[in-house]
Short mmCIF file of C-alpha atoms in Angstrom, two decimals:
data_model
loop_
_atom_site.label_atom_id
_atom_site.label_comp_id
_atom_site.label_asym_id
_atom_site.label_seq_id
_atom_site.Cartn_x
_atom_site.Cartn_y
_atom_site.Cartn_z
CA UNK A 23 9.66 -62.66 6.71
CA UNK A 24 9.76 -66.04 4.23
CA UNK A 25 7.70 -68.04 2.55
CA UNK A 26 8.05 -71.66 2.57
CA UNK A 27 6.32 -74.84 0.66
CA UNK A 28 5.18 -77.46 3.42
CA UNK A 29 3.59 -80.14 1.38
CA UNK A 30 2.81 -77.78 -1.23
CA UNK A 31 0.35 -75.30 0.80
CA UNK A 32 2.38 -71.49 0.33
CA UNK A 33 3.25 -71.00 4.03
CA UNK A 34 4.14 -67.77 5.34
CA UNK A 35 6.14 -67.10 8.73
CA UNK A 36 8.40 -64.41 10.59
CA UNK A 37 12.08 -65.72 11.44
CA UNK A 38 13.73 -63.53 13.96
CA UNK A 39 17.24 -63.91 16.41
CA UNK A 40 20.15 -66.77 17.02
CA UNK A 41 19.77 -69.25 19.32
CA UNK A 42 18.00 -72.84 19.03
CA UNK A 43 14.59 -72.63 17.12
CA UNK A 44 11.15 -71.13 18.51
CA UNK A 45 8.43 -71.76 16.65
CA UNK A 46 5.08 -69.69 17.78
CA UNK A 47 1.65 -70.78 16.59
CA UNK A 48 -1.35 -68.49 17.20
CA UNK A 49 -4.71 -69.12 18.05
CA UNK A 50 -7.93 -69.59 16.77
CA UNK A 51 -9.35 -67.14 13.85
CA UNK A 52 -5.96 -65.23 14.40
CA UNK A 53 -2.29 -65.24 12.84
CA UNK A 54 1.11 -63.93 13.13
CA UNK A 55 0.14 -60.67 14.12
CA UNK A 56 -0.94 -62.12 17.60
CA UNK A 57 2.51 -62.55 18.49
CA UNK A 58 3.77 -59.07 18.25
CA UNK A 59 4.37 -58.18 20.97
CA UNK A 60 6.27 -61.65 21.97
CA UNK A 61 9.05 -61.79 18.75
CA UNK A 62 11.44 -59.40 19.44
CA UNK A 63 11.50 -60.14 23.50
CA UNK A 64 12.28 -64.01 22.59
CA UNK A 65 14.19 -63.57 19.59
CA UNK A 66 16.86 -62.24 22.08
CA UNK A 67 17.33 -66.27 23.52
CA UNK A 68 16.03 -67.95 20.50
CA UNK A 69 15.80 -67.88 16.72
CA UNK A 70 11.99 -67.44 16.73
CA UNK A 71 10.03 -69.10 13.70
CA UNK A 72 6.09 -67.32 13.83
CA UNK A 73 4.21 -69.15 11.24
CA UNK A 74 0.78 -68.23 9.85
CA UNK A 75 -1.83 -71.63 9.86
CA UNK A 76 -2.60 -72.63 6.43
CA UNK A 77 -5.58 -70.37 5.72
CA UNK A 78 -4.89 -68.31 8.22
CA UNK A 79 -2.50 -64.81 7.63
CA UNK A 80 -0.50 -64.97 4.08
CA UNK A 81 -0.52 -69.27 3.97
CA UNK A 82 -2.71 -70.65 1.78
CA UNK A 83 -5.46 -73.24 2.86
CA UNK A 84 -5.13 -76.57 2.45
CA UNK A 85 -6.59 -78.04 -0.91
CA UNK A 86 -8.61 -80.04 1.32
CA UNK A 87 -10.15 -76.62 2.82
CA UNK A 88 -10.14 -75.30 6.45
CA UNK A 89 -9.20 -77.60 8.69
CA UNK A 90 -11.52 -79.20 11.20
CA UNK A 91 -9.33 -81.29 13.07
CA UNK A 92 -6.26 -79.97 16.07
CA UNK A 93 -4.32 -83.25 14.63
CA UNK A 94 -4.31 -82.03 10.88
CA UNK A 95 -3.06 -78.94 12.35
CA UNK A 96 -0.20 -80.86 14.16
CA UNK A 97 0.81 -82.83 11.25
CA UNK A 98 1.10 -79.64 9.29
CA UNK A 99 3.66 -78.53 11.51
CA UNK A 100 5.04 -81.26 11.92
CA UNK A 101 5.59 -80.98 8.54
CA UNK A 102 6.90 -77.38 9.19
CA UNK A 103 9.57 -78.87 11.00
CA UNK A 104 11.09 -81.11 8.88
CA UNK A 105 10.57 -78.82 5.33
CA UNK A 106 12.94 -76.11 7.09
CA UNK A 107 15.07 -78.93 8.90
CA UNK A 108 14.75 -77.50 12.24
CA UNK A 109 16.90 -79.35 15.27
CA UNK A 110 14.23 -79.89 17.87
CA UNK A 111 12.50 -76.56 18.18
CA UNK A 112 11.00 -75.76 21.04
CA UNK A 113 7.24 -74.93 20.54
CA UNK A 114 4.61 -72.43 21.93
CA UNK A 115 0.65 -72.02 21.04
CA UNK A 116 -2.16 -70.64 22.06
CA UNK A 117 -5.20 -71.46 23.18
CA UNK A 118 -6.04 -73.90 19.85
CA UNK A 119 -2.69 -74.07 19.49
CA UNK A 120 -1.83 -75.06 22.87
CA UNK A 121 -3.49 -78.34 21.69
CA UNK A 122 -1.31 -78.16 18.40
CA UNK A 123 1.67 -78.54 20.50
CA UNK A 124 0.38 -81.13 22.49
CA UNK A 125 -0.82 -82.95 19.73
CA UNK A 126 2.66 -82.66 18.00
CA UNK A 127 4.73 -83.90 21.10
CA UNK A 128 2.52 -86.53 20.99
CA UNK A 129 3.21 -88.11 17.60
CA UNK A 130 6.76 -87.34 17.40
CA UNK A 131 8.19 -86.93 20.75
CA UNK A 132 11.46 -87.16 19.76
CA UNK A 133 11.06 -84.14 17.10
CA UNK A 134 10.79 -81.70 19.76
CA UNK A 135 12.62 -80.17 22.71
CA UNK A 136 9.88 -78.94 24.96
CA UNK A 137 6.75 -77.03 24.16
CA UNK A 138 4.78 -73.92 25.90
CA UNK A 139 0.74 -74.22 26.07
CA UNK A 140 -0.37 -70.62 26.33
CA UNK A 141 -4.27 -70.98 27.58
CA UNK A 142 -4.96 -73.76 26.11
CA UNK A 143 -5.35 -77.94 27.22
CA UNK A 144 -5.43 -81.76 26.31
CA UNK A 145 -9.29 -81.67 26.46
CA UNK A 146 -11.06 -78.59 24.95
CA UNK A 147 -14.25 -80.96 24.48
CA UNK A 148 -17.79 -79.87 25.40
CA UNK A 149 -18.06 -80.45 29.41
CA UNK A 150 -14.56 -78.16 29.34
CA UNK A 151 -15.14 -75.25 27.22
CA UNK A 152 -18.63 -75.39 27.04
CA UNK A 153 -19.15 -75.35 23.26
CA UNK A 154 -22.15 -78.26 22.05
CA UNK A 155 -23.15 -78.73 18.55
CA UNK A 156 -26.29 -76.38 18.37
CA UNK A 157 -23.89 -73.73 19.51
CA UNK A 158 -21.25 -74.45 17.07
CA UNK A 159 -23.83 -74.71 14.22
CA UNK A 160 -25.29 -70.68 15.93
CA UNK A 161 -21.63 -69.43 15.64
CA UNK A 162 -21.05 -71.09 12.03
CA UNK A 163 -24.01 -68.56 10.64
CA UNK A 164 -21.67 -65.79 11.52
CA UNK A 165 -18.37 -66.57 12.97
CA UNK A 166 -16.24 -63.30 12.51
CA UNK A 167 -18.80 -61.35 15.08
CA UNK A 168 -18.74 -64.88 17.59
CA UNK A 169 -15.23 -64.24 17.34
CA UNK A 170 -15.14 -60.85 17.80
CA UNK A 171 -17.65 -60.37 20.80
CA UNK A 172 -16.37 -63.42 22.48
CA UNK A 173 -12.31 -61.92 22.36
CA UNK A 174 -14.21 -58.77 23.38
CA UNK A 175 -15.40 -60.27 27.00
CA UNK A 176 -12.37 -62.88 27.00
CA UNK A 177 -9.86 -60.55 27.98
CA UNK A 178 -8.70 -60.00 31.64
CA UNK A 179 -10.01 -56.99 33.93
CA UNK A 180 -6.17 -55.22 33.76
CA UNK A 181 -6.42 -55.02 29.85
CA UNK A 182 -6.52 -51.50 28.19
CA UNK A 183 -9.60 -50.86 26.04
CA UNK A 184 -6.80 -50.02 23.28
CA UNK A 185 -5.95 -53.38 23.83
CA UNK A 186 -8.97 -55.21 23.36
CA UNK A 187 -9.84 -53.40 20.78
CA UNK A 188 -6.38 -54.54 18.56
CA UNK A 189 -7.53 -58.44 19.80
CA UNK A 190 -10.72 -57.87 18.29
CA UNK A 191 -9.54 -56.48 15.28
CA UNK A 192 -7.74 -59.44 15.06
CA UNK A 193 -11.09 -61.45 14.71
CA UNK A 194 -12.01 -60.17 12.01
CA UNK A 195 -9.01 -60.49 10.02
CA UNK A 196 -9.78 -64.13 9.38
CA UNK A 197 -12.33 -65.64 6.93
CA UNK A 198 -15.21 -66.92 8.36
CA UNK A 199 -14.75 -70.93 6.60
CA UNK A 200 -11.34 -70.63 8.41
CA UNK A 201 -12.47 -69.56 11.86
CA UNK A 202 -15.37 -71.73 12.49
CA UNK A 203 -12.99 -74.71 10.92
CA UNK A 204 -11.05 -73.53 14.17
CA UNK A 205 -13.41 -73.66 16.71
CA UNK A 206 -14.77 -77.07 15.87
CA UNK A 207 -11.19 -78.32 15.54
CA UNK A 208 -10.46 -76.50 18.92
CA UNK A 209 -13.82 -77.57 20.54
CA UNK A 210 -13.50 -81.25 19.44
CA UNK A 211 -9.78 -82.03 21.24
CA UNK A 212 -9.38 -84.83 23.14
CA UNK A 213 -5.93 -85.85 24.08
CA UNK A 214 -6.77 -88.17 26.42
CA UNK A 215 -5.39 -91.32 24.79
CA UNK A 216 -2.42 -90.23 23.63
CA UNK A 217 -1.06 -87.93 26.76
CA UNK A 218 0.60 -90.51 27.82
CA UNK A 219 2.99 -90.37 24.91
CA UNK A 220 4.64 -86.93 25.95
CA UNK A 221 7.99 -87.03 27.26
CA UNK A 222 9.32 -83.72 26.54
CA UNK A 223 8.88 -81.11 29.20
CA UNK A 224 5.64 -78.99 29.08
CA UNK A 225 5.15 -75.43 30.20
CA UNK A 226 1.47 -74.64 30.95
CA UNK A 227 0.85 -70.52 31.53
CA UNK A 228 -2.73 -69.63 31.92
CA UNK A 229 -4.45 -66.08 32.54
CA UNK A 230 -6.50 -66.25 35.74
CA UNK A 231 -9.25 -65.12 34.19
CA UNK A 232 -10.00 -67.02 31.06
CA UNK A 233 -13.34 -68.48 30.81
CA UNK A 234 -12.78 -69.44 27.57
CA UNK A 235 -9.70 -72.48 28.45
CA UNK A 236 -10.82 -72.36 32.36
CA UNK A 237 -7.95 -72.85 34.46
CA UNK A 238 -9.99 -76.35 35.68
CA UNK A 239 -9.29 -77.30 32.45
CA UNK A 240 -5.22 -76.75 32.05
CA UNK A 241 -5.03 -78.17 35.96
CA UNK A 242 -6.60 -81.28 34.51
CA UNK A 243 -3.93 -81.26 31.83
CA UNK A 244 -0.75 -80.80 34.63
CA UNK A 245 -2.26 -83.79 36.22
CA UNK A 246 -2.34 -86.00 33.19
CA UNK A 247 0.67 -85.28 32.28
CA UNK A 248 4.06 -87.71 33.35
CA UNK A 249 6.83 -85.78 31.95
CA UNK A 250 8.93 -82.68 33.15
CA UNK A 251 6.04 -80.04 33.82
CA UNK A 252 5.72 -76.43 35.47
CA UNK A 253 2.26 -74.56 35.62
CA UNK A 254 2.24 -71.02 35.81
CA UNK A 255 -1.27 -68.91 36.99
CA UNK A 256 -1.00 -64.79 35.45
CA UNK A 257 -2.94 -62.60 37.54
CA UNK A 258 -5.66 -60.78 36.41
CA UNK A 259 -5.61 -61.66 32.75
CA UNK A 260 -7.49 -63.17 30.54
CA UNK A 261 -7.48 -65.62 27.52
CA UNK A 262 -4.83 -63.32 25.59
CA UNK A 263 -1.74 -62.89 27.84
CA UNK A 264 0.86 -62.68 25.50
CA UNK A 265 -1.04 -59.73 23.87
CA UNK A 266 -3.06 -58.53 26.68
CA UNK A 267 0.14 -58.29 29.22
CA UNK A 268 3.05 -59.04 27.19
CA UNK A 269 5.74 -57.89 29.39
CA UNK A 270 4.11 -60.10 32.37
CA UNK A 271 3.88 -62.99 30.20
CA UNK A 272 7.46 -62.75 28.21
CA UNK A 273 8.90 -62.74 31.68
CA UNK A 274 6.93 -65.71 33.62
CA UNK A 275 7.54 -67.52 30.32
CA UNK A 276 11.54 -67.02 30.49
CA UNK A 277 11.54 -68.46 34.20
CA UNK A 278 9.04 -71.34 33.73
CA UNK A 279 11.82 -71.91 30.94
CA UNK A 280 14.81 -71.98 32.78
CA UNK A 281 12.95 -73.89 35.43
CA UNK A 282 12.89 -76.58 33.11
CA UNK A 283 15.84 -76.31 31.63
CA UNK A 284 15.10 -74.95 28.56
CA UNK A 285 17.01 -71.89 28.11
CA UNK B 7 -37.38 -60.76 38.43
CA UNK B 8 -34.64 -59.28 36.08
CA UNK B 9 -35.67 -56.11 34.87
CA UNK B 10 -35.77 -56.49 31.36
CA UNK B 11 -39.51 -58.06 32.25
CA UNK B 12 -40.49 -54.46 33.17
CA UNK B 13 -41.41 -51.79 31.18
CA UNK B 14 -39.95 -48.99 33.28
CA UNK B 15 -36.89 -50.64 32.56
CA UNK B 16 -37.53 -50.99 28.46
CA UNK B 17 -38.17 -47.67 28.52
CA UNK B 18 -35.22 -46.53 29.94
CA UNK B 19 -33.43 -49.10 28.12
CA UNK B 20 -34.55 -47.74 24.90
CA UNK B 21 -33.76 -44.30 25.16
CA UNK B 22 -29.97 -45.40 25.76
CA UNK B 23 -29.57 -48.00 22.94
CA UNK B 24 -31.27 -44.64 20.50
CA UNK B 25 -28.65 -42.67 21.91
CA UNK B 26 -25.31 -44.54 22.00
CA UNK B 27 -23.58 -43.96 18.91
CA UNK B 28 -21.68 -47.47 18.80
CA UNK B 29 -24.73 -48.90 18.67
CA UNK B 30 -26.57 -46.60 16.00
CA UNK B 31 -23.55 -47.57 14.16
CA UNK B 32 -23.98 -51.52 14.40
CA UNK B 33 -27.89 -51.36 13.77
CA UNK B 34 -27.44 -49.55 10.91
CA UNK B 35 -31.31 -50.63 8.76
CA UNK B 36 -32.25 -53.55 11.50
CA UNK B 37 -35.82 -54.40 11.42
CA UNK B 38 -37.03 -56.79 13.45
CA UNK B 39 -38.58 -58.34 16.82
CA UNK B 40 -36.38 -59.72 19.34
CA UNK B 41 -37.88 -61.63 22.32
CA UNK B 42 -37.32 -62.81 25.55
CA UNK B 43 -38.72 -65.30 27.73
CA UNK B 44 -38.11 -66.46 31.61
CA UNK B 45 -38.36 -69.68 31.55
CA UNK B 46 -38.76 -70.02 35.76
CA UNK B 47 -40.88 -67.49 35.75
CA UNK B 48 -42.79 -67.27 32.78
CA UNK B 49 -42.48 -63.63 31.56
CA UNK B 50 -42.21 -62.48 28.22
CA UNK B 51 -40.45 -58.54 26.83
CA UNK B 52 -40.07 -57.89 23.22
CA UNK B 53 -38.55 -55.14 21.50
CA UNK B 54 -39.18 -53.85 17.58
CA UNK B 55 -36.38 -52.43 15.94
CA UNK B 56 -37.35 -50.13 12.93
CA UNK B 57 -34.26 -49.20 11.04
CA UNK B 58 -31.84 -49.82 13.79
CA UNK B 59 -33.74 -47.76 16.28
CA UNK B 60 -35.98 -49.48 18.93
CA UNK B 61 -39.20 -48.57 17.57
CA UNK B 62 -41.62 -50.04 19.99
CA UNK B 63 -41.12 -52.57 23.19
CA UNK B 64 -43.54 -54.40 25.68
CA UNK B 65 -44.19 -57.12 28.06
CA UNK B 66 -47.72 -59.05 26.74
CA UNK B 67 -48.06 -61.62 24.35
CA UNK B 68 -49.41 -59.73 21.57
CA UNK B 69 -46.51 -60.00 19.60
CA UNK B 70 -45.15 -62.30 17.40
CA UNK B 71 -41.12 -62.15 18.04
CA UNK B 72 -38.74 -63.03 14.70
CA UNK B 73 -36.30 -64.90 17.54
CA UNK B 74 -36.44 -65.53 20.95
CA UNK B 75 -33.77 -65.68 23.81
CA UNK B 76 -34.65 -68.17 26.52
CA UNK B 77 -33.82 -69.04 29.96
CA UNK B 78 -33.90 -69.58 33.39
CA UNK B 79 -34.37 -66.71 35.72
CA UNK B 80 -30.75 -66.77 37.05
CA UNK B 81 -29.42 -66.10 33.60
CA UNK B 82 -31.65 -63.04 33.12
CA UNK B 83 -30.12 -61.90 36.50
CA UNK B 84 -26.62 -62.82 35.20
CA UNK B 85 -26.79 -60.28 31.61
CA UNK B 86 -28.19 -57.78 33.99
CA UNK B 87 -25.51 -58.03 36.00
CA UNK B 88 -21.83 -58.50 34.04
CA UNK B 89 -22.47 -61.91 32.04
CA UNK B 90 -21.88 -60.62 28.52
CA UNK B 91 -24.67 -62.47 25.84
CA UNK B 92 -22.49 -64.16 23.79
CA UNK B 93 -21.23 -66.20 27.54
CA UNK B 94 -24.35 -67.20 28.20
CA UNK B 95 -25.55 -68.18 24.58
CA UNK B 96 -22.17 -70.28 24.27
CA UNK B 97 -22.69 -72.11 27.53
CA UNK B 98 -26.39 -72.59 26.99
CA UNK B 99 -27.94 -70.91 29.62
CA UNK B 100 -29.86 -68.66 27.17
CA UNK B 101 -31.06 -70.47 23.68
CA UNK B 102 -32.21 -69.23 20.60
CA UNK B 103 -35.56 -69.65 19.45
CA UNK B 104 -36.80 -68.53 16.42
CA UNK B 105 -35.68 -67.37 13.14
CA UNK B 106 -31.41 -68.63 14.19
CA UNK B 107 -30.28 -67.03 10.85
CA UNK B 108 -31.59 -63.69 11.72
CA UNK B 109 -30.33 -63.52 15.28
CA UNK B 110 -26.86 -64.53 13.99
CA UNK B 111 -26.49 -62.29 10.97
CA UNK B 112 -27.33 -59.42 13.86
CA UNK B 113 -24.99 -60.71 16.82
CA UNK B 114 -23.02 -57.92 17.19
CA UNK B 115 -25.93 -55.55 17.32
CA UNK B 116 -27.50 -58.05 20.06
CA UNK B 117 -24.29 -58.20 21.89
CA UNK B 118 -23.87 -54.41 22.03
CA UNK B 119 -27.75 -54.73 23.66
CA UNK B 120 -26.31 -56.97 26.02
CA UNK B 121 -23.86 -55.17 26.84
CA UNK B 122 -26.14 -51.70 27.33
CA UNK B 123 -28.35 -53.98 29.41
CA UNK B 124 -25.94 -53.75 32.45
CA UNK B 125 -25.33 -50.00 31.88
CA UNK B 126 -29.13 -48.88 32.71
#
């Protein structure tokens, strides 16, 4: 656990194992915590950097405020990156920060190895995910119980109820500017332009049953995409796999990985 | 017709939501009229919470809901069935109408009613 300065915003994130660099970014309204159950399984290939969003976790918002934009999010990492020197991490988000990655190996392709988009797509906008403006501006009146009840119902039909219960505890851990900052900067991706600048290789692992990131909507990414790729569909699980069915997901990860090459 | 347009079904609806703790819990001193409206079909419920317990419900126009859910008929058929609210709110099939603010400051409450909808 370390604290770092990335263009002077107080950044906290986990380091764990040997290996080439990892660096996990959680979701929407969440943080480090939503990797738990991922660290120690991939800290045994890689040294595995779990960072905390500014605002989100222990990091400190930007002096700007919460961000409202998947691009200032990439940038920020990007940033990430070069503060702690890294040699071409390898990267893995979720859901919003599936876009993150994208987003990132799409302004600096070169700065990366290969990245891992855990439910999440080039285009999160409106006719994917479903989110409009009068929606957005419902959810911004309260958005720690939108996030809650939605992670509630977003989980897959093979998750424990003492599971969904820790995701939505998660919710509510983040503060409400930060989370609807999220979901407007989740709901308002649009990769399309810039897809084409991806080289690296791209992992794309979806749960089955997540309505949230429809697997429509990460099919239409594997097509854009012209670049190593792999696409892998988890049974019976839902918008969380990496918490919902960690030991399903750690594993389908690990091969999708050495499928490309990345191990 | 969904059921939540008869009052058989209100009825029976109400005595759960009084008697399911995780709900007493969320409702905790919620007053206030929620409404709903088919759209297709034209029919109207209400139900009056009175300190988080439903205090009154019906099916006539008498009363003057704070906020409204509306939609088509298939939607009412869908939260009867397994849609959870919060789906069909985010993907439009059921809109707010109404006093917004006071539907969102109770969502979890009306989610939890959502949810007790498909148990009855």
């Amino acid at each position: 656990m370390a604290y770092t300065s990335v263009k002077g915003i107080r950044t906290y994130y986990e380091k764990k194992g040997n290996g080439k660099p990892l660096i996990l970014i959680h979701g929407a309204s969440q943080d480090t915590l939503s990797w738990r159950f991922n660290i120690d399984f991939f800290s045994n290939h890689f040294t595995v950097y779990a960072i905390d969003l500014p605002g989100h976790g222990k990091s400190y918002p930007l002096q700007s405020g919460p961000v409202q934009k998947t691009e200032d999010y990439a940038l920020f990492v990007i940033d990430f990156i070069k503060t702690l020197n890294l040699d071409k991490p390898l990267l893995m988000g979720h859901s919003m920060a599936g876009g993150i990655c994208l987003s990132v190996a799409a302004k600096e392709p070169k700065l990366i190895s290969g990245i891992v988009v855990v439910d999440g797509a080039a285009y999160t906008v409106e006719k994917v995910v479903s989110y409009n403006n009068d929606v957005l501006d419902l959810a911004s009146i309260n958005p720690t119980d939108w996030f809650e009840c939605n992670f509630r119902t977003l989980c897959g039909s093979n998750t424990s109820l003492e599971r969904i219960e820790e995701i939505a505890f998660d919710a509510r851990r983040c503060s409400p500017e930060v989370a609807i900052g999220d979901l407007r900067a989740y709901t308002s991706f649009d990769l399309s332009t810039n897809i084409k600048n991806i080289t690296c290789p791209v992992l794309l692992i979806e749960g089955s049953e997540d309505w949230s990131c429809p697997p429509e909507a990460v099919e239409l990414t594997y097509e854009k995409l012209n670049c190593p790729k792999d696409y892998v569909l988890l049974n019976n699980v839902g918008h969380f796999p990496h918490t919902e069915q960690p030991d399903y997901f750690n594993e389908e990860v690990l091969k999708g990985l050495a499928r490309l090459n990345l191990l | 017709m969904s059921k939540i347009f008869t009052e058989e079904y209100l009825q029976q609806l109400s005595n759960k939501v009084n008697q399911t703790d995780e709900f007493i819990k969320e409702a905790k001193y919620a007053s206030f009229i929620v409404g709903f409206h088919d759209s297709t079909s034209n029919k109207k419920s209400w139900v009056e919470f009175l300190d988080g317990r439903v205090n009154k419900f019906g099916i006539d126009d008498t009363v003057e809901p704070h906020f409204t859910f509306v939609g088509e008929s298939e939607s009412w058929e869908q939260l009867a069935d397994k849609e959870p609210l919060n789906r069909l709110v985010r993907r439009s099939k059921l809109t707010v109408t109404g006093d917004k603010r006071l539907c969102m400051k109770n969502w979890k409450m009306l989610w939890l009613f959502g949810q007790l909808i498909k148990e009855v």
